[in-house]
Amino acid sequence: MKTNINKIRRRRNNLWGYGFTTPSAILLFVFIILPIFISAFLSLTEFTGFNKPVYIGFKNYVDMFQDKKFQASMKNTFVYVLATVPVQTLLSLIVAAILAEKFRNPFGEFIRGTMFIPVLCSAVIAGNLFFYLFASDKESIMNSLMTLLGFDKVNWLGKSATAMLVICIVAVWKNVGYFMVIFYAAIMDVPKTLHEAARVDGASPIQRFFNITMPSIRPVLYLVITLSTIWAFQVFDITMVMTKGGPGVATMSPVLLVYNYAFSDHRMGYASAIACLLAVVIFVISMLQKLVFREED
């Protein structure tokens, strides 16, 4: 009798669990898993968005590696990743460490809140803000500052090198506050007894940071680097608002290229192929990062 009652309770609990998880599972399948399979199928077809998909095998992938726009977008993305990921990771870690060590007070809370404001700001607003900040006309804030310092005005968004530099600055400005909060929470979670023991032994703040804090927050460091890398490969809105991939293809990103091919050139099948390859690249890089951190551990 008691066994039957336990079985009924267990079955009832399972039903409640299925009831709570089923809506999320349905949404996950409809909006994430199913589109992945549809995109993979369309990547093997010639599809404009209006015609019936025509199977062409791996032709889109062959054409992709001969596409100079795609080659330029991948090159730009790797430059963007190498420029933004280390800078925003180190900057957010340094700021978080300083706040945790020296400013555990209302002033530190104010700084954390202030640095988090760009995170709450949408990428479209951030892009428009910096677009006018770095406008090429002489009256823009940056060119006014350049003139004040005795330099000629700069066409910030009209030259390849400076356009990519501005895009990187916007990304770092927007993301560093988010990663700073993550690092700060991880640092505050390190046991105080370890720091107190090291302080008694005469360890300096820098020594305590590298010998206690850093080893303790390695999983969080891996999380930050992985998220930062994935976001960098998915950059779209900032470049769309500020440069539309220009000048030429100097700031073109793969996601922006997918958008252009899909909705401007009506080459949905080809755009799906680029999206699928980009997903594979992100997955491989994430796995490599995981292996590197696991080997170091």
GROMACS .gro file of C-alpha atoms in nm:
model
  297
    1MET     CA    1   0.000   0.000   0.000
    2LYS     CA    2   0.276   0.239   0.098
    3THR     CA    3   0.468   0.150  -0.220
    4ASN     CA    4   0.165   0.234  -0.436
    5ILE     CA    5   0.125   0.570  -0.261
    6ASN     CA    6   0.493   0.654  -0.327
    7LYS     CA    7   0.454   0.558  -0.692
    8ILE     CA    8   0.148   0.782  -0.724
    9ARG     CA    9   0.333   1.073  -0.562
   10ARG     CA   10   0.635   1.018  -0.784
   11ARG     CA   11   0.415   1.005  -1.093
   12ARG     CA   12   0.236   1.322  -0.983
   13ASN     CA   13   0.567   1.501  -0.925
   14ASN     CA   14   0.688   1.390  -1.268
   15LEU     CA   15   0.370   1.526  -1.427
   16TRP     CA   16   0.421   1.860  -1.253
   17GLY     CA   17   0.781   1.865  -1.375
   18TYR     CA   18   0.677   1.788  -1.734
   19GLY     CA   19   0.408   2.054  -1.711
   20PHE     CA   20   0.657   2.324  -1.609
   21THR     CA   21   0.930   2.226  -1.857
   22THR     CA   22   0.718   2.149  -2.164
   23PRO     CA   23   0.643   2.515  -2.260
   24SER     CA   24   1.015   2.603  -2.242
   25ALA     CA   25   1.104   2.288  -2.438
   26ILE     CA   26   0.851   2.376  -2.709
   27LEU     CA   27   0.986   2.732  -2.738
   28LEU     CA   28   1.343   2.599  -2.749
   29PHE     CA   29   1.255   2.357  -3.026
   30VAL     CA   30   1.051   2.604  -3.233
   31PHE     CA   31   1.282   2.906  -3.212
   32ILE     CA   32   1.630   2.747  -3.181
   33ILE     CA   33   1.657   2.379  -3.273
   34LEU     CA   34   1.414   2.378  -3.567
   35PRO     CA   35   1.566   2.691  -3.733
   36ILE     CA   36   1.910   2.527  -3.712
   37PHE     CA   37   1.790   2.227  -3.913
   38ILE     CA   38   1.600   2.449  -4.157
   39SER     CA   39   1.909   2.665  -4.210
   40ALA     CA   40   2.126   2.356  -4.263
   41PHE     CA   41   1.879   2.231  -4.527
   42LEU     CA   42   1.851   2.568  -4.703
   43SER     CA   43   2.232   2.592  -4.718
   44LEU     CA   44   2.223   2.302  -4.963
   45THR     CA   45   1.967   2.470  -5.190
   46GLU     CA   46   1.924   2.764  -5.420
   47PHE     CA   47   1.652   2.964  -5.248
   48THR     CA   48   1.554   3.327  -5.285
   49GLY     CA   49   1.286   3.333  -5.019
   50PHE     CA   50   1.009   3.327  -5.278
   51ASN     CA   51   1.079   3.021  -5.493
   52LYS     CA   52   1.070   2.653  -5.405
   53PRO     CA   53   1.416   2.549  -5.271
   54VAL     CA   54   1.621   2.372  -5.540
   55TYR     CA   55   1.878   2.124  -5.410
   56ILE     CA   56   2.230   2.206  -5.536
   57GLY     CA   57   2.446   2.012  -5.290
   58PHE     CA   58   2.755   2.186  -5.155
   59LYS     CA   59   2.773   2.450  -5.430
   60ASN     CA   60   2.700   2.732  -5.184
   61TYR     CA   61   2.992   2.624  -4.968
   62VAL     CA   62   3.225   2.604  -5.268
   63ASP     CA   63   3.117   2.951  -5.381
   64MET     CA   64   3.162   3.082  -5.029
   65PHE     CA   65   3.534   3.010  -5.021
   66GLN     CA   66   3.573   3.195  -5.351
   67ASP     CA   67   3.372   3.494  -5.228
   68LYS     CA   68   3.604   3.788  -5.155
   69LYS     CA   69   3.339   3.956  -4.942
   70PHE     CA   70   3.317   3.649  -4.721
   71GLN     CA   71   3.695   3.625  -4.697
   72ALA     CA   72   3.715   3.992  -4.599
   73SER     CA   73   3.437   3.952  -4.339
   74MET     CA   74   3.615   3.658  -4.173
   75LYS     CA   75   3.944   3.848  -4.170
   76ASN     CA   76   3.771   4.151  -4.017
   77THR     CA   77   3.608   3.931  -3.754
   78PHE     CA   78   3.935   3.773  -3.645
   79VAL     CA   79   4.091   4.120  -3.620
   80TYR     CA   80   3.789   4.236  -3.421
   81VAL     CA   81   3.811   3.933  -3.187
   82LEU     CA   82   4.184   3.981  -3.127
   83ALA     CA   83   4.132   4.352  -3.063
   84THR     CA   84   3.829   4.342  -2.834
   85VAL     CA   85   3.838   4.015  -2.638
   86PRO     CA   86   4.176   4.067  -2.462
   87VAL     CA   87   4.114   4.438  -2.398
   88GLN     CA   88   3.766   4.408  -2.247
   89THR     CA   89   3.863   4.096  -2.049
   90LEU     CA   90   4.173   4.256  -1.896
   91LEU     CA   91   4.008   4.593  -1.840
   92SER     CA   92   3.701   4.445  -1.671
   93LEU     CA   93   3.919   4.217  -1.457
   94ILE     CA   94   4.146   4.501  -1.345
   95VAL     CA   95   3.855   4.729  -1.258
   96ALA     CA   96   3.675   4.451  -1.070
   97ALA     CA   97   3.991   4.365  -0.875
   98ILE     CA   98   4.053   4.729  -0.778
   99LEU     CA   99   3.692   4.780  -0.669
  100ALA     CA  100   3.695   4.457  -0.465
  101GLU     CA  101   4.028   4.543  -0.300
  102LYS     CA  102   3.997   4.917  -0.238
  103PHE     CA  103   3.638   5.030  -0.278
  104ARG     CA  104   3.396   4.805  -0.091
  105ASN     CA  105   3.189   5.111  -0.008
  106PRO     CA  106   2.915   5.332  -0.157
  107PHE     CA  107   3.167   5.491  -0.394
  108GLY     CA  108   3.250   5.147  -0.535
  109GLU     CA  109   2.878   5.074  -0.577
  110PHE     CA  110   2.842   5.402  -0.766
  111ILE     CA  111   3.129   5.312  -0.999
  112ARG     CA  112   2.985   4.966  -1.066
  113GLY     CA  113   2.643   5.113  -1.140
  114THR     CA  114   2.792   5.378  -1.369
  115MET     CA  115   2.996   5.126  -1.564
  116PHE     CA  116   2.689   4.906  -1.610
  117ILE     CA  117   2.490   5.181  -1.783
  118PRO     CA  118   2.639   5.107  -2.130
  119VAL     CA  119   2.526   4.744  -2.090
  120LEU     CA  120   2.166   4.861  -2.049
  121CYS     CA  121   2.201   5.085  -2.352
  122SER     CA  122   2.097   4.910  -2.675
  123ALA     CA  123   2.363   4.857  -2.941
  124VAL     CA  124   2.162   5.072  -3.184
  125ILE     CA  125   2.167   5.367  -2.945
  126ALA     CA  126   2.537   5.311  -2.870
  127GLY     CA  127   2.615   5.295  -3.242
  128ASN     CA  128   2.427   5.618  -3.314
  129LEU     CA  129   2.592   5.791  -3.019
  130PHE     CA  130   2.943   5.705  -3.134
  131PHE     CA  131   2.850   5.771  -3.497
  132TYR     CA  132   2.793   6.137  -3.415
  133LEU     CA  133   3.087   6.139  -3.174
  134PHE     CA  134   3.325   6.024  -3.450
  135ALA     CA  135   3.155   6.195  -3.745
  136SER     CA  136   3.392   6.310  -4.019
  137ASP     CA  137   3.280   6.674  -4.015
  138LYS     CA  138   3.494   6.928  -3.836
  139GLU     CA  139   3.225   7.008  -3.580
  140SER     CA  140   3.211   6.655  -3.436
  141ILE     CA  141   3.335   6.612  -3.081
  142MET     CA  142   3.642   6.405  -3.172
  143ASN     CA  143   3.745   6.628  -3.461
  144SER     CA  144   3.689   6.939  -3.248
  145LEU     CA  145   3.923   6.784  -2.993
  146MET     CA  146   4.176   6.702  -3.267
  147THR     CA  147   4.163   7.061  -3.391
  148LEU     CA  148   4.205   7.190  -3.036
  149LEU     CA  149   4.519   6.979  -3.000
  150GLY     CA  150   4.658   7.110  -3.329
  151PHE     CA  151   4.584   6.809  -3.552
  152ASP     CA  152   4.388   6.788  -3.875
  153LYS     CA  153   4.040   6.643  -3.872
  154VAL     CA  154   4.012   6.267  -3.928
  155ASN     CA  155   3.758   6.085  -4.139
  156TRP     CA  156   3.710   5.827  -3.863
  157LEU     CA  157   3.444   5.614  -4.029
  158GLY     CA  158   3.565   5.673  -4.385
  159LYS     CA  159   3.906   5.505  -4.353
  160SER     CA  160   3.957   5.131  -4.312
  161ALA     CA  161   4.193   5.138  -4.012
  162THR     CA  162   4.011   5.404  -3.811
  163ALA     CA  163   3.664   5.264  -3.890
  164MET     CA  164   3.754   4.925  -3.740
  165LEU     CA  165   3.919   5.102  -3.446
  166VAL     CA  166   3.599   5.295  -3.370
  167ILE     CA  167   3.390   4.975  -3.392
  168CYS     CA  168   3.625   4.808  -3.141
  169ILE     CA  169   3.607   5.108  -2.906
  170VAL     CA  170   3.226   5.095  -2.906
  171ALA     CA  171   3.225   4.720  -2.834
  172VAL     CA  172   3.470   4.752  -2.544
  173TRP     CA  173   3.280   5.050  -2.400
  174LYS     CA  174   2.954   4.857  -2.412
  175ASN     CA  175   3.074   4.518  -2.282
  176VAL     CA  176   3.335   4.596  -2.019
  177GLY     CA  177   3.077   4.684  -1.752
  178TYR     CA  178   2.897   4.352  -1.796
  179PHE     CA  179   3.212   4.144  -1.756
  180MET     CA  180   3.330   4.366  -1.471
  181VAL     CA  181   3.019   4.274  -1.270
  182ILE     CA  182   3.079   3.903  -1.337
  183PHE     CA  183   3.443   3.928  -1.228
  184TYR     CA  184   3.352   4.134  -0.923
  185ALA     CA  185   3.100   3.873  -0.806
  186ALA     CA  186   3.357   3.596  -0.856
  187ILE     CA  187   3.628   3.786  -0.668
  188MET     CA  188   3.394   3.860  -0.380
  189ASP     CA  189   3.316   3.488  -0.361
  190VAL     CA  190   3.680   3.396  -0.294
  191PRO     CA  191   3.711   3.290   0.075
  192LYS     CA  192   3.838   3.578   0.289
  193THR     CA  193   4.040   3.336   0.503
  194LEU     CA  194   4.277   3.274   0.213
  195HIS     CA  195   4.349   3.644   0.174
  196GLU     CA  196   4.384   3.695   0.548
  197ALA     CA  197   4.634   3.409   0.575
  198ALA     CA  198   4.835   3.546   0.282
  199ARG     CA  199   4.825   3.895   0.432
  200VAL     CA  200   4.963   3.761   0.759
  201ASP     CA  201   5.244   3.595   0.564
  202GLY     CA  202   5.332   3.933   0.416
  203ALA     CA  203   5.190   3.887   0.064
  204SER     CA  204   5.126   4.210  -0.125
  205PRO     CA  205   4.790   4.281  -0.297
  206ILE     CA  206   4.943   4.193  -0.635
  207GLN     CA  207   5.083   3.865  -0.503
  208ARG     CA  208   4.747   3.779  -0.348
  209PHE     CA  209   4.572   3.860  -0.674
  210PHE     CA  210   4.790   3.630  -0.888
  211ASN     CA  211   4.833   3.349  -0.635
  212ILE     CA  212   4.486   3.339  -0.476
  213THR     CA  213   4.229   3.536  -0.675
  214MET     CA  214   4.324   3.428  -1.027
  215PRO     CA  215   4.332   3.051  -0.958
  216SER     CA  216   3.999   3.080  -0.774
  217ILE     CA  217   3.817   3.256  -1.058
  218ARG     CA  218   3.952   3.050  -1.351
  219PRO     CA  219   3.608   2.906  -1.439
  220VAL     CA  220   3.467   3.259  -1.452
  221LEU     CA  221   3.763   3.374  -1.664
  222TYR     CA  222   3.686   3.092  -1.909
  223LEU     CA  223   3.319   3.196  -1.914
  224VAL     CA  224   3.404   3.561  -1.985
  225ILE     CA  225   3.651   3.480  -2.263
  226THR     CA  226   3.407   3.236  -2.424
  227LEU     CA  227   3.112   3.476  -2.410
  228SER     CA  228   3.327   3.763  -2.533
  229THR     CA  229   3.452   3.557  -2.828
  230ILE     CA  230   3.105   3.438  -2.927
  231TRP     CA  231   2.966   3.791  -2.909
  232ALA     CA  232   3.256   3.918  -3.120
  233PHE     CA  233   3.185   3.663  -3.394
  234GLN     CA  234   2.818   3.763  -3.387
  235VAL     CA  235   2.874   4.139  -3.415
  236PHE     CA  236   2.606   4.295  -3.635
  237ASP     CA  237   2.411   4.586  -3.492
  238ILE     CA  238   2.707   4.818  -3.423
  239THR     CA  239   2.853   4.778  -3.773
  240MET     CA  240   2.508   4.800  -3.930
  241VAL     CA  241   2.430   5.131  -3.760
  242MET     CA  242   2.774   5.294  -3.789
  243THR     CA  243   2.931   5.180  -4.116
  244LYS     CA  244   2.704   4.924  -4.287
  245GLY     CA  245   3.022   4.722  -4.338
  246GLY     CA  246   3.216   5.005  -4.504
  247PRO     CA  247   3.421   5.173  -4.617
  248GLY     CA  248   3.417   4.907  -4.884
  249VAL     CA  249   3.421   4.587  -4.680
  250ALA     CA  250   3.660   4.715  -4.413
  251THR     CA  251   3.415   4.652  -4.126
  252MET     CA  252   3.198   4.386  -4.288
  253SER     CA  253   3.113   4.104  -4.047
  254PRO     CA  254   2.981   3.756  -4.139
  255VAL     CA  255   2.646   3.820  -3.972
  256LEU     CA  256   2.605   4.150  -4.158
  257LEU     CA  257   2.702   3.968  -4.477
  258VAL     CA  258   2.435   3.705  -4.407
  259TYR     CA  259   2.180   3.984  -4.364
  260ASN     CA  260   2.282   4.153  -4.690
  261TYR     CA  261   2.278   3.833  -4.894
  262ALA     CA  262   1.948   3.715  -4.745
  263PHE     CA  263   1.739   4.033  -4.748
  264SER     CA  264   1.909   4.259  -5.004
  265ASP     CA  265   2.028   4.009  -5.265
  266HIS     CA  266   1.757   3.749  -5.188
  267ARG     CA  267   2.008   3.464  -5.172
  268MET     CA  268   1.866   3.282  -4.869
  269GLY     CA  269   2.037   2.954  -4.948
  270TYR     CA  270   2.380   3.112  -4.977
  271ALA     CA  271   2.323   3.320  -4.663
  272SER     CA  272   2.222   3.004  -4.475
  273ALA     CA  273   2.549   2.839  -4.581
  274ILE     CA  274   2.750   3.130  -4.437
  275ALA     CA  275   2.547   3.115  -4.115
  276CYS     CA  276   2.606   2.740  -4.080
  277LEU     CA  277   2.981   2.775  -4.136
  278LEU     CA  278   2.996   3.059  -3.885
  279ALA     CA  279   2.819   2.841  -3.627
  280VAL     CA  280   3.077   2.566  -3.684
  281VAL     CA  281   3.365   2.813  -3.648
  282ILE     CA  282   3.225   2.948  -3.319
  283PHE     CA  283   3.174   2.594  -3.188
  284VAL     CA  284   3.528   2.486  -3.279
  285ILE     CA  285   3.686   2.794  -3.121
  286SER     CA  286   3.479   2.748  -2.804
  287MET     CA  287   3.592   2.384  -2.779
  288LEU     CA  288   3.956   2.486  -2.832
  289GLN     CA  289   3.925   2.742  -2.553
  290LYS     CA  290   3.775   2.476  -2.327
  291LEU     CA  291   4.063   2.238  -2.403
  292VAL     CA  292   4.322   2.508  -2.331
  293PHE     CA  293   4.170   2.588  -1.992
  294ARG     CA  294   4.130   2.219  -1.907
  295GLU     CA  295   4.496   2.145  -1.991
  296GLU     CA  296   4.614   2.439  -1.779
  297ASP     CA  297   4.404   2.312  -1.487
   0.00000   0.00000   0.00000
